[in-house]
PDB file of C-alpha atoms in Angstrom:
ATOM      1  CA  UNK A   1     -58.216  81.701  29.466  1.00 49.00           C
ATOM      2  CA  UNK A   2     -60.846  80.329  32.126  1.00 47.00           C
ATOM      3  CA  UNK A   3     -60.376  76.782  33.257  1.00 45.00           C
ATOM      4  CA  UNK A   4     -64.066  76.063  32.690  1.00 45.00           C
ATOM      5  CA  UNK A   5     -66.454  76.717  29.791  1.00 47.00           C
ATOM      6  CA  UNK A   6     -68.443  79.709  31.405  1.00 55.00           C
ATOM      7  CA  UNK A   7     -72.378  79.942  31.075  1.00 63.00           C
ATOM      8  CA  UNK A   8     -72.756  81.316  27.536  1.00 69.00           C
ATOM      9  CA  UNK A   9     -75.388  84.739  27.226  1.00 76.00           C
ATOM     10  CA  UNK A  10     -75.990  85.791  23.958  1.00 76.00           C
ATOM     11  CA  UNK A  11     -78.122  88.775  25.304  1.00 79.00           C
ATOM     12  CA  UNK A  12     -74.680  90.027  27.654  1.00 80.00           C
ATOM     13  CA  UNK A  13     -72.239  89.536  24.187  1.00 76.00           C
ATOM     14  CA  UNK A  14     -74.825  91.790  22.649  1.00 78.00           C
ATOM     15  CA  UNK A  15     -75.197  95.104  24.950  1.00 82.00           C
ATOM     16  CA  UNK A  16     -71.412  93.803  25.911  1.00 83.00           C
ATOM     17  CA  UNK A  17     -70.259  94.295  22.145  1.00 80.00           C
ATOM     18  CA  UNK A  18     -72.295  97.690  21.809  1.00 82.00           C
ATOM     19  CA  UNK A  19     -70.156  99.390  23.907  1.00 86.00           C
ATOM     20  CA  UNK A  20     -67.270  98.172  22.367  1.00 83.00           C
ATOM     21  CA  UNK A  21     -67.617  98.585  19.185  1.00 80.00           C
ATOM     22  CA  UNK A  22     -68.466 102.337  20.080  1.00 84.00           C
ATOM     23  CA  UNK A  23     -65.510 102.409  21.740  1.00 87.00           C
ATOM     24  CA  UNK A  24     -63.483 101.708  18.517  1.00 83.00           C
ATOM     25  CA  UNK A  25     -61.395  98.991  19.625  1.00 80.00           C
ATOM     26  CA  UNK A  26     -63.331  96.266  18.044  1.00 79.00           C
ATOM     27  CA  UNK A  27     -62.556  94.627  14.216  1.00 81.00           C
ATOM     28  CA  UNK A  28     -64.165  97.438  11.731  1.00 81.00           C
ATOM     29  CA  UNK A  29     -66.909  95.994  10.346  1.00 83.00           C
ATOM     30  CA  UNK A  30     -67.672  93.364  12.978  1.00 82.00           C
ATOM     31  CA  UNK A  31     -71.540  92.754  13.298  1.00 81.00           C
ATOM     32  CA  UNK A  32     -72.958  91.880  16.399  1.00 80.00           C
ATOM     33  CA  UNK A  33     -74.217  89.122  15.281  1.00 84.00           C
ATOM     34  CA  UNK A  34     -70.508  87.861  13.712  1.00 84.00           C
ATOM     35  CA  UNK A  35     -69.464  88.431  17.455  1.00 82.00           C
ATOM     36  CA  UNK A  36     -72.114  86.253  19.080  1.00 83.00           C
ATOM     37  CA  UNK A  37     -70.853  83.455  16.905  1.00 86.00           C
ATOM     38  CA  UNK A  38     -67.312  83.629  17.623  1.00 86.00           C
ATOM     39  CA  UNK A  39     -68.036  84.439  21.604  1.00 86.00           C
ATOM     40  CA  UNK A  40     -70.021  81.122  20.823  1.00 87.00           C
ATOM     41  CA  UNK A  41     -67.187  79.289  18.825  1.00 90.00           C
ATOM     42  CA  UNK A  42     -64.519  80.395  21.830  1.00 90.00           C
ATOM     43  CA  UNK A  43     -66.880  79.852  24.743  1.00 88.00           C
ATOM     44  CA  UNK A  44     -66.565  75.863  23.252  1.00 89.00           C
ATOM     45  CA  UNK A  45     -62.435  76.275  23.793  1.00 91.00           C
ATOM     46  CA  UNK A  46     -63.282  77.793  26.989  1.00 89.00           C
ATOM     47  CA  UNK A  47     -62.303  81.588  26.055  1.00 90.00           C
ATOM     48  CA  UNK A  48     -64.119  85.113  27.564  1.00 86.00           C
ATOM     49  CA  UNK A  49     -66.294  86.665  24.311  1.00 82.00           C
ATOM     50  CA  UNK A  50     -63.067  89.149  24.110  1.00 83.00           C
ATOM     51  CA  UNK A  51     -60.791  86.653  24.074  1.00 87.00           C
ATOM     52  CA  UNK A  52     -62.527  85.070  21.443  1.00 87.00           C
ATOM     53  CA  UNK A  53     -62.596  88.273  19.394  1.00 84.00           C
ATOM     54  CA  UNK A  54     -59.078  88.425  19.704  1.00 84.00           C
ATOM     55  CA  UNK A  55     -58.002  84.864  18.942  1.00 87.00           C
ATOM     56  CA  UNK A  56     -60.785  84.087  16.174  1.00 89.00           C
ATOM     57  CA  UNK A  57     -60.297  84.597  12.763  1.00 86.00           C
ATOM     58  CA  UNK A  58     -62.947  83.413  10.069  1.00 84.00           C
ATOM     59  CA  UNK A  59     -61.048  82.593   7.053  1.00 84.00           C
ATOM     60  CA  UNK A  60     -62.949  80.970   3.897  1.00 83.00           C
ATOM     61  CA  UNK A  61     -66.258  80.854   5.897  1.00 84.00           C
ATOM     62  CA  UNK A  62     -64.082  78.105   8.733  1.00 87.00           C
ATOM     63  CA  UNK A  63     -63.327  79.850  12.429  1.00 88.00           C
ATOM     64  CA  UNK A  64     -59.444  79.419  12.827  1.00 92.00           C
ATOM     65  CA  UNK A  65     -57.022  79.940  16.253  1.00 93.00           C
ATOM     66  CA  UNK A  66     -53.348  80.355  15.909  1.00 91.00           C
ATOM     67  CA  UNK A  67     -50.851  77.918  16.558  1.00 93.00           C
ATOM     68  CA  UNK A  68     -49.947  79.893  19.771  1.00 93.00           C
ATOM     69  CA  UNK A  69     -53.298  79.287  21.272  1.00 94.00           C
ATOM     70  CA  UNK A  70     -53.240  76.034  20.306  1.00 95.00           C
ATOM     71  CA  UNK A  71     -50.418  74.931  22.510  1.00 95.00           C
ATOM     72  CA  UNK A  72     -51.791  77.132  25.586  1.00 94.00           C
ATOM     73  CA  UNK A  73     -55.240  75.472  25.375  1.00 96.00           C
ATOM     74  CA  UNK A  74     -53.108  72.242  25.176  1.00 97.00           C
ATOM     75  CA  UNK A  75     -50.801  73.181  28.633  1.00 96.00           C
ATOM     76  CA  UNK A  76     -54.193  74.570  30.750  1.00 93.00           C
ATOM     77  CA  UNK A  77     -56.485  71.612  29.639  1.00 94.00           C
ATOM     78  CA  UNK A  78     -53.791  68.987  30.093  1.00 96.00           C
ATOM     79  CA  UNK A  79     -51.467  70.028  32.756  1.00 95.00           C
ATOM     80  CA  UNK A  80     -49.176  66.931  32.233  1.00 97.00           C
ATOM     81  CA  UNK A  81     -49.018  67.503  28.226  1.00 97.00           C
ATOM     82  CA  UNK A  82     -45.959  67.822  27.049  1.00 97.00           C
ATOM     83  CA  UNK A  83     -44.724  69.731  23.805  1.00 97.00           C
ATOM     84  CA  UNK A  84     -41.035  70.148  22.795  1.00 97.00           C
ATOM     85  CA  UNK A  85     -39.440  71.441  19.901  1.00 97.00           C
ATOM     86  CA  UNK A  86     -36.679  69.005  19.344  1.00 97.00           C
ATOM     87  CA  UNK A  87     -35.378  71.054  15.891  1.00 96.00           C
ATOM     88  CA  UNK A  88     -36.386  74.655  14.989  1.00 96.00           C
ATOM     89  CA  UNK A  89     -34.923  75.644  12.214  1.00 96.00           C
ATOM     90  CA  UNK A  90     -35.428  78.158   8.701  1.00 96.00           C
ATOM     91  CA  UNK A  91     -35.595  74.625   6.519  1.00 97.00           C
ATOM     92  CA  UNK A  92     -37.152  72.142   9.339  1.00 98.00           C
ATOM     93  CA  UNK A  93     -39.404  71.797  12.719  1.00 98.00           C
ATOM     94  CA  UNK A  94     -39.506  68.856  14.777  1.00 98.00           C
ATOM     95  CA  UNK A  95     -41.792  68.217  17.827  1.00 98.00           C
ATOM     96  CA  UNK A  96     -42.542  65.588  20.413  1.00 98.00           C
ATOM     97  CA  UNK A  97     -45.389  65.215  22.184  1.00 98.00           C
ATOM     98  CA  UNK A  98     -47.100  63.107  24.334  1.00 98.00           C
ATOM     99  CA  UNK A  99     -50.737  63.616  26.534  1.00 97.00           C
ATOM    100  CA  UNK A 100     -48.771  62.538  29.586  1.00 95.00           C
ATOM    101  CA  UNK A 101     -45.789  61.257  31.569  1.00 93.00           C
ATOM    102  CA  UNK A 102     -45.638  57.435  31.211  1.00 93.00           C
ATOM    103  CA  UNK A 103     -47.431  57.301  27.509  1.00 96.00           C
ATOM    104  CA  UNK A 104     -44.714  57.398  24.554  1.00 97.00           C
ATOM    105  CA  UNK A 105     -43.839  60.538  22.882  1.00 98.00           C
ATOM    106  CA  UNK A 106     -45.657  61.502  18.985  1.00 98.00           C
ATOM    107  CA  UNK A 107     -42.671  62.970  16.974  1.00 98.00           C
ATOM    108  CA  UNK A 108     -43.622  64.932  13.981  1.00 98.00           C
ATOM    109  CA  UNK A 109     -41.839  66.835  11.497  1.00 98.00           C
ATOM    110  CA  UNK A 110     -42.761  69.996   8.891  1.00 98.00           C
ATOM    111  CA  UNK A 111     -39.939  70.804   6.285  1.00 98.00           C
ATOM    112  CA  UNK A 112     -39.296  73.718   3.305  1.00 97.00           C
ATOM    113  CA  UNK A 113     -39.604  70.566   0.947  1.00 97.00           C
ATOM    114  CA  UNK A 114     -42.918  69.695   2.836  1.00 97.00           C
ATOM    115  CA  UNK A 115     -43.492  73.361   2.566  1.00 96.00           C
ATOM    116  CA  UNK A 116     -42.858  73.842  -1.640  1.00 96.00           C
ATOM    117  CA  UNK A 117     -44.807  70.652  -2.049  1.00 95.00           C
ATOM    118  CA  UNK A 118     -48.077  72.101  -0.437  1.00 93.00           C
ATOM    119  CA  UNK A 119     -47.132  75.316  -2.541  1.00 93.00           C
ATOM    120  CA  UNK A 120     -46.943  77.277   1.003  1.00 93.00           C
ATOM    121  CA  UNK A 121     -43.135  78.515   0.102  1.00 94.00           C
ATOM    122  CA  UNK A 122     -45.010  81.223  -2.615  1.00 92.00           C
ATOM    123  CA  UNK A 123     -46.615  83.185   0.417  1.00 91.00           C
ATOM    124  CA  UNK A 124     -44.634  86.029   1.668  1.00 92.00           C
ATOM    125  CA  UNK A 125     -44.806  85.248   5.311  1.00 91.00           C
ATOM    126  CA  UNK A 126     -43.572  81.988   4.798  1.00 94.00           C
ATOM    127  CA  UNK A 127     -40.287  83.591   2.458  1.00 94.00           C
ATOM    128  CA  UNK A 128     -39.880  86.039   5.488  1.00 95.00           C
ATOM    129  CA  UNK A 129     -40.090  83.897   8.196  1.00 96.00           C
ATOM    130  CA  UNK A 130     -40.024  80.049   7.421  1.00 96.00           C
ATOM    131  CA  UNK A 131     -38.590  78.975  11.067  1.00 97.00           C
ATOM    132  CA  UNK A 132     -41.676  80.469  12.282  1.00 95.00           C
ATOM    133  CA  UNK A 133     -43.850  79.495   9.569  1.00 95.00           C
ATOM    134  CA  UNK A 134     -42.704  75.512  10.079  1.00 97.00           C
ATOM    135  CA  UNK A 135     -43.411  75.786  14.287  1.00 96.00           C
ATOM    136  CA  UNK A 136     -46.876  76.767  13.870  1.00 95.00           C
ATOM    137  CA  UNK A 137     -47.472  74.016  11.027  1.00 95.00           C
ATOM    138  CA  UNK A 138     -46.035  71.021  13.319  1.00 97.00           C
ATOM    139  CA  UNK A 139     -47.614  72.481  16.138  1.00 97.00           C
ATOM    140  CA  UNK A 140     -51.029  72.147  14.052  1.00 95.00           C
ATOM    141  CA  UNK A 141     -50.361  68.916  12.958  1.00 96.00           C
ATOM    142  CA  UNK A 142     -49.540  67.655  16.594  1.00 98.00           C
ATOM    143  CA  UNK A 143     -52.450  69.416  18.079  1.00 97.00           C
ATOM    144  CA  UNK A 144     -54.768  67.817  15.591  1.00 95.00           C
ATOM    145  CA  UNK A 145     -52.855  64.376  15.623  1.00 96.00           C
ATOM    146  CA  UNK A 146     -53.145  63.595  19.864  1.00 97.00           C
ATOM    147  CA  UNK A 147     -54.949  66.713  21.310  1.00 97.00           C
ATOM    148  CA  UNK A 148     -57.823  66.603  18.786  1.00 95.00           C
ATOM    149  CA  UNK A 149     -60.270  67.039  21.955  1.00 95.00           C
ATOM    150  CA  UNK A 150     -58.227  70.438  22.926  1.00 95.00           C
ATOM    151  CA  UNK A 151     -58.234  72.253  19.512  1.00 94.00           C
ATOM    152  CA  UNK A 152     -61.877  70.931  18.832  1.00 92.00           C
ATOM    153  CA  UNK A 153     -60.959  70.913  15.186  1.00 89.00           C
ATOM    154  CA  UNK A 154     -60.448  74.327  14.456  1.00 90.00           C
ATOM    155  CA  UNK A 155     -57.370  75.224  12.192  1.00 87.00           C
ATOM    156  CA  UNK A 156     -54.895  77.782  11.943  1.00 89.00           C
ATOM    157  CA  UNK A 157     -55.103  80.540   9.246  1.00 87.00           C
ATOM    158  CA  UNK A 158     -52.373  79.320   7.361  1.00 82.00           C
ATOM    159  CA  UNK A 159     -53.749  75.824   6.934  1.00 85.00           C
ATOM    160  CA  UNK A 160     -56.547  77.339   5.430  1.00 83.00           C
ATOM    161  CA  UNK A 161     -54.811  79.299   2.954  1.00 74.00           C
ATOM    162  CA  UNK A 162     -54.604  83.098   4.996  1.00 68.00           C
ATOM    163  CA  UNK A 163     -51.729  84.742   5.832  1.00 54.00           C
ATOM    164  CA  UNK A 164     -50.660  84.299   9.539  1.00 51.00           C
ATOM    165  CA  UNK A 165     -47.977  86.261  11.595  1.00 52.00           C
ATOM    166  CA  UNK A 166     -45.291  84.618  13.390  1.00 50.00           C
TER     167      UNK A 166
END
């Protein structure tokens, strides 16, 4: 990821994208216009066009990022951040955070019961891999809670109803 939001050129993504898509390595399907947008959408979270191929998913119409990304554009933006996973767990997830050393820690919690109440416990990747399934939802929640300026408001798949892998 680049430390600072790079000049943004349609025109480059364009002839860029051309190649690649010839070369078969890009989504099937992908127009170039879809591509502009997201190089657009990731240039915001300060991500290369590829990157933002590669970490941009569109589901229901809404660009999402994973939880993954989340936390890295948390740890490069705010290099005194802190994140820890005080519980991991198949039926529970806790996390601290705070922006900085000094300020007092969020703490933040995702269970199964959270999990059947939402109706997220019906999806198969949540059956297969709940442990994983409950980091990325606290993560999301403590991203959006005190690093709302980092994740820009984006989502991750699973909040918006897709299926994401752990």
């Amino acid at each position: 990821m680049n430390t600072a939001i790079q000049r943004f050129d349609p025109n480059t993504v364009r002839s860029q994208f051309a190649i690649a898509i010839k070369s078969g390595l890009m989504p099937k399907g992908m127009t170039q216009e879809q591509a502009v947008v997201l190089a657009m959408q990731g240039n915001d979270l300060g991500l290369t066009w590829t990157q933002s191929i590669r970490a941009i998913n569109v589901i229901q119409g809404k660009p999402t990022i994973s939880s993954e990304l989340m936390r890295a554009l948390v740890f490069q933006r705010l290099p005194r951040a802190e994140m820890t996973f005080t519980e991991t767990g198949p039926t529970k997830c806790t996390v601290k955070a705070r922006r900085a050393e000094g300020q007092d820690y969020t703490s933040l919690m995702f269970t199964v019961d959270d999990a059947k109440r939402a109706g997220l416990m019906e999806k198969d990747t949540w059956k297969k891999y709940p442990a994983a399934m409950l980091q990325a939802r606290v993560t999301s929640m403590i991203c959006r809670l005190i690093f709302s300026d980092v994740i820009l408001g984006f989502y991750t798949p699973d909040e918006l109803g897709a299926m994401e892998t752990p």
